[in-house]
Coordinates of C-alpha atoms (C1' of nucleotides) in Angstrom, one line a residue:
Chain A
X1 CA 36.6 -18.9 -64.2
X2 CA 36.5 -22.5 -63.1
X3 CA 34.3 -24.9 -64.5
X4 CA 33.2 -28.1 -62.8
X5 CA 31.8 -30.9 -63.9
X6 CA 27.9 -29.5 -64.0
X7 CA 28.9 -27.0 -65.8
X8 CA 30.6 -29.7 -67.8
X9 CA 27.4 -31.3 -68.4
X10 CA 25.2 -28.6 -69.4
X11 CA 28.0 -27.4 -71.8
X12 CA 28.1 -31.0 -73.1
X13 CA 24.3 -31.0 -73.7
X14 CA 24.0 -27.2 -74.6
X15 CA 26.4 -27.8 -77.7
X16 CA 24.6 -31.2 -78.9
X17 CA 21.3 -29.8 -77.7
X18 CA 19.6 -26.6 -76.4
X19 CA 15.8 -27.6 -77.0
X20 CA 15.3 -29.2 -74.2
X21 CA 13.2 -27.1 -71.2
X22 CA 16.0 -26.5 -68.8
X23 CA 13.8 -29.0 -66.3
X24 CA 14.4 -31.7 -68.6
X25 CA 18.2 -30.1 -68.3
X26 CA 18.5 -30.1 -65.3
X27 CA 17.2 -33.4 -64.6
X28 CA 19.9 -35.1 -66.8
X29 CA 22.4 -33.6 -64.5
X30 CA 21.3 -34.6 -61.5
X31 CA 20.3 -30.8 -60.5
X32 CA 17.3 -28.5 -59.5
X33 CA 16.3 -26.0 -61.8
X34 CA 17.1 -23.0 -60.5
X35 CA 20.7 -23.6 -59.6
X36 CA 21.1 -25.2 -63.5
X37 CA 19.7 -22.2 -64.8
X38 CA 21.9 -20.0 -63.3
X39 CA 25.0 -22.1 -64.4
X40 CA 23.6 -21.2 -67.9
X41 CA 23.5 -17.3 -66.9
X42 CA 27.0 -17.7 -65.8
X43 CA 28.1 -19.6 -68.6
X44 CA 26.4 -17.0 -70.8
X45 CA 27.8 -13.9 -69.1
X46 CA 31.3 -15.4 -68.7
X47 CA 31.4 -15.9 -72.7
X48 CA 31.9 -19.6 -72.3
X49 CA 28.3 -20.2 -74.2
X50 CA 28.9 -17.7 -77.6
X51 CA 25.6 -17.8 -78.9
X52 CA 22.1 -20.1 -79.4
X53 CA 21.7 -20.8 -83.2
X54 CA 19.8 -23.3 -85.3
X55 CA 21.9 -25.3 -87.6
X56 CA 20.5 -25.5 -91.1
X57 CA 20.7 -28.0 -93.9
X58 CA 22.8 -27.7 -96.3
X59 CA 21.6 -29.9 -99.1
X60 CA 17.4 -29.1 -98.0
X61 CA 18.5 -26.0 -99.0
X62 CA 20.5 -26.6 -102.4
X63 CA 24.3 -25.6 -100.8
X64 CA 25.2 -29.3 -101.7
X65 CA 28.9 -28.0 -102.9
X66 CA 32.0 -27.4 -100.2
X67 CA 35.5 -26.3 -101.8
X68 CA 38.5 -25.7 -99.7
X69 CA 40.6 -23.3 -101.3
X70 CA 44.3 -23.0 -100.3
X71 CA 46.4 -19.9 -101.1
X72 CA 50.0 -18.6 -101.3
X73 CA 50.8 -14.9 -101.3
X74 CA 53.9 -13.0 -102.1
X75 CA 52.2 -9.9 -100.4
X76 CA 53.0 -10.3 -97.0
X77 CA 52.3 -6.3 -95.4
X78 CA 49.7 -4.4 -93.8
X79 CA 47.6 -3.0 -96.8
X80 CA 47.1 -6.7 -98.4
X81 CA 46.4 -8.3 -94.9
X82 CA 43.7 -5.6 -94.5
X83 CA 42.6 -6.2 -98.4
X84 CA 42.2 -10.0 -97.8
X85 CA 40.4 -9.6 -94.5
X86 CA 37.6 -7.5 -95.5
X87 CA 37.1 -9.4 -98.9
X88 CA 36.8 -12.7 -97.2
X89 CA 34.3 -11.2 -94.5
X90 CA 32.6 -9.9 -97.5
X91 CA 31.4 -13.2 -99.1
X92 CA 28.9 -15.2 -96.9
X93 CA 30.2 -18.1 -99.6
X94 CA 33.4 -18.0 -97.4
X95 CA 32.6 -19.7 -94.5
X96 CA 35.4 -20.1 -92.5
X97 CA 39.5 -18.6 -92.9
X98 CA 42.5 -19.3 -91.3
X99 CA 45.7 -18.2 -91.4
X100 CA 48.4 -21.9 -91.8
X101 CA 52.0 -21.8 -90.7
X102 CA 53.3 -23.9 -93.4
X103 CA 53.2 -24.3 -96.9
X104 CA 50.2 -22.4 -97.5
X105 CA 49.4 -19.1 -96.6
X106 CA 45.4 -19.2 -96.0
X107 CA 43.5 -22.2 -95.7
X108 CA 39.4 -21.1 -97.1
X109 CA 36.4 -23.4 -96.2
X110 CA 33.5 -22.4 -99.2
X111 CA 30.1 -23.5 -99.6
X112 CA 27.9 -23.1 -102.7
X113 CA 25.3 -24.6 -104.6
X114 CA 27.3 -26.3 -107.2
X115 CA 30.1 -26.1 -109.6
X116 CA 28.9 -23.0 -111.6
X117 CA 27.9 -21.1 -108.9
X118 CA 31.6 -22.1 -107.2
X119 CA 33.3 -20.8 -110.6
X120 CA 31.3 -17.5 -110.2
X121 CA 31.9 -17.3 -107.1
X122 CA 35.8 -17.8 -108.0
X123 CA 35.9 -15.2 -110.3
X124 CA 34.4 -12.3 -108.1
X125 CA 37.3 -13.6 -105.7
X126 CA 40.3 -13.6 -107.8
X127 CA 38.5 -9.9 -109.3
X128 CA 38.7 -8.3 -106.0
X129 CA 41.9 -9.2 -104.2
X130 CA 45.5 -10.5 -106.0
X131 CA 46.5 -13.7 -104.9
X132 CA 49.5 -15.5 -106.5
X133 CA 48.7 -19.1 -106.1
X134 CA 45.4 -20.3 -105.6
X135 CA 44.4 -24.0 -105.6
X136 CA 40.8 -25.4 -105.3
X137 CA 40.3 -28.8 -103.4
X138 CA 36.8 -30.1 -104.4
X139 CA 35.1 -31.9 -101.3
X140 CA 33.7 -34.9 -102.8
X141 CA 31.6 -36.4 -99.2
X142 CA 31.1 -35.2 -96.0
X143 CA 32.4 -38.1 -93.8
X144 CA 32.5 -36.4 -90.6
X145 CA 30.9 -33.0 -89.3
X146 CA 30.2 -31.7 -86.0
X147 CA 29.4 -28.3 -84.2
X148 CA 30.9 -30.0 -81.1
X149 CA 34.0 -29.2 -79.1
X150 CA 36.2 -32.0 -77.3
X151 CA 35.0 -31.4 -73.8
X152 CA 36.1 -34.5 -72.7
X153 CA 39.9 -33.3 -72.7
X154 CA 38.4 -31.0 -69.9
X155 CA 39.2 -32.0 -66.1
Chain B
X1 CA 9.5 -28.1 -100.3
X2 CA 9.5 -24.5 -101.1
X3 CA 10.6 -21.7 -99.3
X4 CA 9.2 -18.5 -99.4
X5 CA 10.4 -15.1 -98.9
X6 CA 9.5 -15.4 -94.7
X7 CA 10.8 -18.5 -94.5
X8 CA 14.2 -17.5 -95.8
X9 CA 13.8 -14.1 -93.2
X10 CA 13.3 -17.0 -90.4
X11 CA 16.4 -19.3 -91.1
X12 CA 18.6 -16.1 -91.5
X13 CA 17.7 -15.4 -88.3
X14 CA 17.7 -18.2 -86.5
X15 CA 21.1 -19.1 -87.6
X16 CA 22.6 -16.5 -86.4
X17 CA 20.6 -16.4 -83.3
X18 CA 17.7 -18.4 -82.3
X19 CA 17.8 -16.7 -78.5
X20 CA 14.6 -14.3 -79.1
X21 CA 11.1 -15.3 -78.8
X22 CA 8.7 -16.0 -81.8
X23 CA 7.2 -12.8 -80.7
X24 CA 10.1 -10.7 -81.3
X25 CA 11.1 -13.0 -84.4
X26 CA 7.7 -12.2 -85.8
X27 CA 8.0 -8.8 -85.6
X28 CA 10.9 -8.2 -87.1
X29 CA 9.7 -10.4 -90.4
X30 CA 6.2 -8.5 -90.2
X31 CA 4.5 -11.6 -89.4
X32 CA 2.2 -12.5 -86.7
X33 CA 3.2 -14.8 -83.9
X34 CA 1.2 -17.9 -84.9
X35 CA 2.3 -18.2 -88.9
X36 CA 6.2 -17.8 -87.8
X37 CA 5.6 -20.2 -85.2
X38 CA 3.7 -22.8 -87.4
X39 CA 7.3 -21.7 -90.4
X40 CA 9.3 -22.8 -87.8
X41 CA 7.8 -26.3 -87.2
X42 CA 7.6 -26.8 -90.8
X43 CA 11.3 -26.0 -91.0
X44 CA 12.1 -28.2 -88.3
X45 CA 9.8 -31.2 -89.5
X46 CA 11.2 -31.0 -92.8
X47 CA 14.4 -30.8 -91.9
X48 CA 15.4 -27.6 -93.0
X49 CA 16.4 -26.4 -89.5
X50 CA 18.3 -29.6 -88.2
X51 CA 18.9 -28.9 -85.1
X52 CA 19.3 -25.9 -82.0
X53 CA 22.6 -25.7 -80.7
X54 CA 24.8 -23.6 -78.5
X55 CA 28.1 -22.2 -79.5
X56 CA 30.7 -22.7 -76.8
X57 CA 34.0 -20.6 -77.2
X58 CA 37.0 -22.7 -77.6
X59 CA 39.4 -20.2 -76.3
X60 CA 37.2 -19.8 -72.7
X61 CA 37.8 -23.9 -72.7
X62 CA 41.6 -24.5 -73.6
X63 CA 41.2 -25.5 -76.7
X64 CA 42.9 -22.6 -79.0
X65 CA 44.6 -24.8 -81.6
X66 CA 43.2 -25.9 -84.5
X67 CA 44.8 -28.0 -87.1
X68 CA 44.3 -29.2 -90.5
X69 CA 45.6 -32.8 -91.5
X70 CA 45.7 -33.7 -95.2
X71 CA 45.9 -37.3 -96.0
X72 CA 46.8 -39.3 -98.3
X73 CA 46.3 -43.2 -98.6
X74 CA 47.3 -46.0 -100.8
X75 CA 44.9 -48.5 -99.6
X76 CA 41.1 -47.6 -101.8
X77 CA 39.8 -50.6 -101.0
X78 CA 36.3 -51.1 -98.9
X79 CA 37.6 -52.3 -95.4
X80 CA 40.3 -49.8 -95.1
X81 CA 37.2 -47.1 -95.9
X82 CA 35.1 -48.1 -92.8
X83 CA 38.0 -48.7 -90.4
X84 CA 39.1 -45.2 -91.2
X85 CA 35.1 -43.6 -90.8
X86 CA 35.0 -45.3 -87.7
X87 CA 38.4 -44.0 -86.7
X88 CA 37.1 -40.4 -87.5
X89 CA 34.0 -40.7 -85.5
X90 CA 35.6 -42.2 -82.2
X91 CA 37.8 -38.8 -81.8
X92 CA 36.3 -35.8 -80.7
X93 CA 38.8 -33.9 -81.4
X94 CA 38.4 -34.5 -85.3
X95 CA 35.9 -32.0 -85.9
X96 CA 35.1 -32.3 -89.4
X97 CA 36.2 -34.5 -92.1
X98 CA 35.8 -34.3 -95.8
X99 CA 37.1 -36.5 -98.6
X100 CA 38.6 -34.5 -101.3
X101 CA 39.3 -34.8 -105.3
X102 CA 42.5 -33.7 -105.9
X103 CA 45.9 -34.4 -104.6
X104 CA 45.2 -35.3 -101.4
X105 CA 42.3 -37.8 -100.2
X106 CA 41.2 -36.0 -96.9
X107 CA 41.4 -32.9 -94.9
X108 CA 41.1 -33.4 -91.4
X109 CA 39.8 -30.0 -88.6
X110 CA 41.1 -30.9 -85.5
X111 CA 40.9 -28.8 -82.4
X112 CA 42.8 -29.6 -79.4
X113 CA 44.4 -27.8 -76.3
X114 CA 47.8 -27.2 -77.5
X115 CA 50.9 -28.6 -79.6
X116 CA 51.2 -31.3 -77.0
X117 CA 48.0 -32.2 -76.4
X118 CA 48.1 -32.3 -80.9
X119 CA 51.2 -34.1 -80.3
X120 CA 49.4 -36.8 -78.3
X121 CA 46.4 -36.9 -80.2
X122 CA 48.6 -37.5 -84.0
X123 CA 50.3 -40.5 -81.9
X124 CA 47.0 -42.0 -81.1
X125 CA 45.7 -41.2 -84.7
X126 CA 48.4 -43.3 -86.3
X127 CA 48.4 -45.9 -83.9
X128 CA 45.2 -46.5 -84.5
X129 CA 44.9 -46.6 -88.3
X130 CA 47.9 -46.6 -91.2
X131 CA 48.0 -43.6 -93.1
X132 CA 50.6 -43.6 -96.0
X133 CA 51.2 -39.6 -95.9
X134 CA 50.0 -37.0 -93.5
X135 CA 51.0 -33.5 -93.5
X136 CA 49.7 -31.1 -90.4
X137 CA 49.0 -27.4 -91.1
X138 CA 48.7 -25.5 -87.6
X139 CA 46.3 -22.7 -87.7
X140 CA 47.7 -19.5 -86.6
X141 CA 44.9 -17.3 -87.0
X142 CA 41.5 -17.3 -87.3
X143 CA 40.4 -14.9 -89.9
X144 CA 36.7 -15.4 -90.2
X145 CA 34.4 -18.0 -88.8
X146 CA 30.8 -18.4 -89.3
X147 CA 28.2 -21.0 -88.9
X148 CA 25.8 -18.6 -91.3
X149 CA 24.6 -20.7 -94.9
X150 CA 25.1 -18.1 -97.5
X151 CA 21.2 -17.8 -97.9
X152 CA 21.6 -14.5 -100.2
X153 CA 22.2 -17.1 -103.3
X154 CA 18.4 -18.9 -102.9
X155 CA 15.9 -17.2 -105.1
Chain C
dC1 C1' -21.3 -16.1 -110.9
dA2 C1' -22.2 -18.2 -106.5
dC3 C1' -20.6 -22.3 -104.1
dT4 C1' -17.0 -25.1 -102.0
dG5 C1' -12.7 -26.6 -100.4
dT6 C1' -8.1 -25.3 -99.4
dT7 C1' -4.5 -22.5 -97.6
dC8 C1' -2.8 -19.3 -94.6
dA9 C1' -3.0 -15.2 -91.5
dG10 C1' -4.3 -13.4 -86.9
dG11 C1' -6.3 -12.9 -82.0
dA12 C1' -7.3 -14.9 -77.7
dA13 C1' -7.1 -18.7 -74.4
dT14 C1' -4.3 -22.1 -72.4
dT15 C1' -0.4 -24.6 -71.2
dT16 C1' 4.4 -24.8 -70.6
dT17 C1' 8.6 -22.8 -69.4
dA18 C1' 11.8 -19.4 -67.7
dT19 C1' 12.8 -16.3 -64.0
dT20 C1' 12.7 -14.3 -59.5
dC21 C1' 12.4 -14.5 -54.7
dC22 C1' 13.1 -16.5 -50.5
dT23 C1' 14.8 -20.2 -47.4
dT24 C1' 18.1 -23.7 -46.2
dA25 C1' 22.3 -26.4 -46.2
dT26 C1' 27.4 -26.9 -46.6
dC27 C1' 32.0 -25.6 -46.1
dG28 C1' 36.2 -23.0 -45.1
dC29 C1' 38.1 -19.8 -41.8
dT30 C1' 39.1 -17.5 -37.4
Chain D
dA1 C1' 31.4 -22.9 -32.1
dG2 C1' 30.3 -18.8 -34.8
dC3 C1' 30.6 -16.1 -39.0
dG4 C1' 30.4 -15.2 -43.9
dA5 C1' 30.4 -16.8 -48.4
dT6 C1' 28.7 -20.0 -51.8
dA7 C1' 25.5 -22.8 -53.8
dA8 C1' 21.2 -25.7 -53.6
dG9 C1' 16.1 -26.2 -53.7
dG10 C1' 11.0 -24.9 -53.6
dA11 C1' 7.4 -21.9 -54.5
dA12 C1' 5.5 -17.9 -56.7
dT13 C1' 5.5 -15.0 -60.7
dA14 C1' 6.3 -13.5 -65.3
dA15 C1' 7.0 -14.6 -69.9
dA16 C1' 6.8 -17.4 -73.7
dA17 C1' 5.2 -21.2 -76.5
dT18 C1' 1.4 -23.7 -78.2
dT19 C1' -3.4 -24.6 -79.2
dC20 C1' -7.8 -23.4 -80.7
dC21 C1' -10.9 -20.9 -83.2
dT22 C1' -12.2 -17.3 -86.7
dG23 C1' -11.9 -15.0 -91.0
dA24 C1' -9.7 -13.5 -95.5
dA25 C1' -8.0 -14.7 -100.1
dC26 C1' -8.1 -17.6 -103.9
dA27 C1' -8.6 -21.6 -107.3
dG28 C1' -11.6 -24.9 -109.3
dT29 C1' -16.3 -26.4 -110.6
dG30 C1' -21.3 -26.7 -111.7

DNA sequence: CACTGTTCAGGAATTTTATTCCTTATCGCT
DNA sequence: AGCGATAAGGAATAAAATTCCTGAACAGTG
């Protein structure tokens, strides 16, 4: 799977932009449109493009609150890995999970409406699944956010 | 701006995939083509729906590390504030950045190739701007993952 | 209770865009 | 030079988005 730089550039725009008509596309590039389109076909197939979705608002639609929660576990076998995978999966609230090497076990990326609803939220949490140390780091300003990956790295 | 019980049906949709026609959209919301059609410019114009984007895969492109960087700072004053937003914004490979209450000031998503290509990054990073204490948390695992608002919680 | 204005759904026509099909150019290899 | 593979481009076709028009439901008013 080798990607050169037109693929480069339709990834580049695909990822800030896929609205545009892919004539529009392609002219950016510095392609026709039927060889363009079929990069995107490629780049579809090939699993390098995952998916086309719209990006919502999250303060048009009252989700104004973001909590990182960091956790340490004693429980370190199957069963609890299992547990804590399906419970995370199971609350839309819990956006985004990974696993740290380091201090801290799991690192969890939340969004909510606001503080209450983060508290529920908190408490359906710490009902379903045991975790020995939990603490809750309160974003207080998005300074930087971006669906974008660093392409540029890319040769 | 309110949002209806179709609208809500649209943006759950489109944010997890925004590939099928307003025909097929329609359909499944048990709406005709022309109403969903004239939701969906609504939800753009307002801002609701911010923006159409592809999802590339990091792993298909090199870039299978992600790490968290919590910082602290002693300087709070103004100028330290911008140099330090406009450090964020000139690296891709920052992803997302939010300032936090708590212990630390910020926690920092970065995604980059590999622990060398980190490596080199962190060097520029502090070159570029004095942070009093960082501490880098490598991902080992991603757990869960989703660009889906929890919409479930909006009346 | 009609009348009127407003809001929103739906169908059909039209325009735009995506997709297919076919032809041509380029390049590495023997 | 000749062959085969790879990729580009143009034109035709299919599909989708967008516009335009009609009609239904409903609240406010004389």
């Amino acid at each position: 799977m080798l990607i050169d730089r037109f693929d480069l550039k339709i990834l580049e725009q695909l990822q800030r932009d896929d609205s545009l008509s892919i004539a529009q596309l392609a002219e950016g590039i510095g392609l026709s449109v039927t060889p363009c389109w079929r990069r995107i076909q490629r780049l579809e197939k090939e699993g390098v493009i995952e998916k086309r979705i719209a990006v919502l608002s999250p303060e048009k639609l009252d989700l104004g609150l973001t909590v990182f929660v960091m956790i340490k576990t004693d429980k370190h076998n199957q069963a609890w890995l299992n547990e804590f995978q399906e419970t995370v999966k199971a609350f839309p609230e819990i956006i985004e999970v990974n696993r740290l090497a380091g201090e801290y076990d799991y690192l969890l990326k939340v969004i909510t409406r606001n503080n209450q609803s983060y508290d529920a939220f908190y408490k359906r949490l710490i009902a379903r699944i045991e975790l020995s140390n939990v603490t809750s780091c309160f974003s207080m300003e998005q300074v930087k956010k971006t669906t974008e990956l660093p392409l540029g790295e890319i040769t």
